[in-house]
Amino acid sequence: MSSQYYVTTPIYYVNGPPHIGHIYTTVVVDVMARYRRLAGEEVYFLTGTDEHGQNIERAAREHGISPQEHADQIVAAYPPLYESLHVTHDDFIRTTEARHAVGVEAIIARIAAAGDLYVGSHDGWYCASCEAYYTEKELAPGNVCPTHETPTEWRSEENLFFRLSKYQDALLRWYDESEAAVRPESRRNEVRSFVEAGLRDLSVSRQGLTWGIPFPDHPGHTVYVWLDALTNYISALGFGHPSHELYDRFWPDGSSEGRRIHVVGKDILRFHAIYWPAFLMSAGLPLPTTVVAHGWWLRDQRKVSKSSGNVVDPGELIEHFGADPLRYFLLREMVFGQDASFSDEAFIDRYNSDLANDLGNTVSRVLTLSRRAFDGCTPPSVGSPALEAAATQAVASYRKCMDDLAFHRALEALWRLLSQANQFLVAREPWKKMKDPSARGEVAETLWNVIEATRIVAGGLVPFMPEKAESVLTALASSVPTSLDDLSWGGTATGAPLPETSPLFPRIDKAAYLADAEQPVIGEAKDTTGPSDSAKKETKPKKAKQKDSGEKKAGGESSVIDIDQFFETELRVANVLEAEAIPKSNKLLKLTVDAGEESPRTVVAGVAKQYQPEELVGKQVVIVFNLKPAKLMGVESNGMVLAASEGDGAVLVRPIEPVKPGTRVR
Ligand code: MSP
């Protein structure tokens, strides 16, 4: 009888387009789901989007559209992205769907009936990006959020509170009694210590926030985004709905049958391993069996995130290298649970060494030899199963690692087998014996063993690189495994025609690739929302190897500047006295400005496309006062005019009230 395996990704915020960090969790869960299906389990894979809350409201406002329109635009990026990434989710839930609100109302009704809600007041340091309060102890110096590295704000509110503190002991018991409750072990200890230090009741409603689910029976209150969001894991199954077969099947009551697994990034572990089980305990509902936390993708030592401005666009990577190499890289490069760094160099190195060289070359070499020696077919399976023990051991190790969620080690186990197969091939030198009829048996034995070992490697790769693994298997005249049993020794047929194939993993010319300034692999994820879209698209893609400007200084130190560094730049308000076009330039204007000095100075500004000279006369601008003079189109410019620029556009910056010319801007 098959058991149920329910696996979820977090639901992603829609304040920006999906980036590599989001894709990672989805790919991990897809690999888990595919593997469990091969193991014969009944899998249900849920993903979706988290669409309520202040951040989304703000992002929508910035784009001048409604939060729902904004969410719709961001969510539209998911189906094509997931399709191109071969994601096999069973459902995609959006928290703005009516079916979700029903589930949220139902869980709140149960929590209220348990007497776990009360009206209270609360104050503390609040991070709007996390939508959570922090204690002073948890904050970085300057009351900065440890995840977003942005300042928190002091907030006081009167809200509905959930008696989280009541569940402290029950939570501790859960961590102690179930080894699998929170994984890896180090994270379980971390969460345990946090809870042991004492839990405060949790504010679960917000006033003055309209973009959310109205709190039942409490007009003017909106459900706290995390109570709203976490409930997706059961609302998507039909919890609270008249039809709840999926819920009964995958979140079964009073039974330890089946598994319910949430995969999350380490930044949101607290919400999943403390709040969520406490809500469920209060509501009298079963708990997840496991909350698994993974690490972060970093770029230049900082978490890849929209707020850090260092996102890596998965669409571009897929376009350049294909989805499967990206999936492979994500799972192979990151030691599951720890942080890993993303760079073009690392990606290309891994691709060339593991995929083009180890896998691609082994496959193509053994196939060329077999075609030549056996009339375009697989060799007969004669002689000894020389690589069988190695393959059996590799598969056992692969399966154990997959069960332990050690994906990088599962892949290492497959690569060990690949390397053993290669060594076997090289040591037996079949190419030297192919013309010798008396060595035919030996040649067949060598090639068949190598093909069979490679088939097993490709079979194990199916959850990781579904399309490429299938191509390898087709090239080897085999079919895609439908069960883990198909990874046992002996599947390669005798005398099966070997189709001609194009190279599976063409080598990437790293130097040429990195030198090509037009390769936009690492840069801003395309923001498909809002009116500024076209302007954004015009922005020249960054050079692949280029670091984010201003993000780092030599020595790896972060590029924040101190106040003294800022004051080195002297900004001053100036009045434009005269303005004229510069001959032969369609971009530059020559401005004569009064910057509070004895005599006016000349500043050249690149705003001719946006402004007529006469429009600027009498206007105030802000200039960099202490900039070294420079000659532009033959005119000496003493300073620079500040403008907000996006793509080719430039909008001059000025004080919102007139001030005396020469006033310092700081
Ligand atoms: N909406 C909440 C989750 C609610 S689940 C009930 C949220 N959304 S998120 O979009 O900010 O993040 C979603 C997931 O992406 C988290 O697991 C987060 O850890 C992961 N990642 C976002 N950036 C990441 C990296 N740079 N690296 C790896 N994963 C990270 O939190």
CSV table of C-alpha atoms and ligand atoms in Angstrom, one decimal, residues 9-13 15 19-22 24-25 50 226 229-233 263-268 272 294-298 303-305 334, ligand 1:
chain,number,residue,atom,x,y,z
A,9,THR,CA,7.3,25.1,-0.6
A,10,PRO,CA,6.8,28.3,1.3
A,11,ILE,CA,4.3,30.6,-0.5
A,12,TYR,CA,6.3,33.4,-2.1
A,13,TYR,CA,5.8,37.0,-1.6
A,15,ASN,CA,6.5,42.1,-3.9
A,19,HIS,CA,14.5,35.1,-8.1
A,20,ILE,CA,17.0,32.3,-7.6
A,21,GLY,CA,16.3,32.0,-3.9
A,22,HIS,CA,12.7,31.2,-4.5
A,24,TYR,CA,15.8,27.0,-5.2
A,25,THR,CA,13.1,25.9,-2.6
A,50,ASP,CA,1.6,35.0,-0.4
A,226,TRP,CA,1.8,34.9,9.0
A,229,ALA,CA,0.0,32.6,5.0
A,230,LEU,CA,0.8,29.5,7.1
A,231,THR,CA,-2.8,28.3,6.8
A,232,ASN,CA,-2.3,27.8,3.1
A,233,TYR,CA,-0.8,24.4,3.9
A,263,VAL,CA,10.6,22.9,3.2
A,264,VAL,CA,11.6,26.5,4.1
A,265,GLY,CA,14.5,28.8,4.1
A,266,LYS,CA,16.2,29.3,7.5
A,267,ASP,CA,14.9,32.9,7.7
A,268,ILE,CA,11.3,31.7,8.1
A,272,HIS,CA,7.0,27.3,10.7
A,294,HIS,CA,17.7,25.1,4.1
A,295,GLY,CA,20.4,27.8,3.8
A,296,TRP,CA,20.6,30.9,1.6
A,297,TRP,CA,22.1,31.6,-1.8
A,298,LEU,CA,24.5,34.4,-1.3
A,303,LYS,CA,21.6,36.9,0.9
A,304,VAL,CA,20.3,37.1,-2.6
A,305,SER,CA,17.1,39.1,-2.2
A,334,MET,CA,24.7,23.8,-2.0
B,1,MSP,N1,5.8,34.6,2.2
B,1,MSP,C1,6.8,34.1,3.1
B,1,MSP,C2,6.6,32.6,3.3
B,1,MSP,C3,5.3,32.2,3.8
B,1,MSP,S1,5.1,30.5,3.9
B,1,MSP,C4,3.7,30.2,4.7
B,1,MSP,C5,8.2,34.4,2.6
B,1,MSP,N2,8.3,34.6,1.3
B,1,MSP,S2,9.6,35.0,0.5
B,1,MSP,O1,9.3,35.1,-0.8
B,1,MSP,O2,10.3,36.0,1.2
B,1,MSP,O3,10.6,33.7,0.7
B,1,MSP,C6,10.1,32.5,0.3
B,1,MSP,C7,11.2,31.5,0.5
B,1,MSP,O4,12.3,31.8,-0.4
B,1,MSP,C8,11.8,31.3,1.9
B,1,MSP,O5,11.9,30.0,2.2
B,1,MSP,C9,13.1,32.0,1.7
B,1,MSP,O6,14.0,31.4,2.6
B,1,MSP,C10,13.5,31.6,0.3
B,1,MSP,N3,14.5,32.5,-0.1
B,1,MSP,C11,14.5,33.8,-0.5
B,1,MSP,N4,15.7,34.2,-0.7
B,1,MSP,C12,16.6,33.2,-0.6
B,1,MSP,C13,18.0,33.0,-0.9
B,1,MSP,N5,18.8,34.0,-1.3
B,1,MSP,N6,18.5,31.7,-0.8
B,1,MSP,C14,17.7,30.7,-0.5
B,1,MSP,N7,16.4,30.8,-0.3
B,1,MSP,C15,15.9,32.1,0.0
B,1,MSP,O7,9.1,34.4,3.4
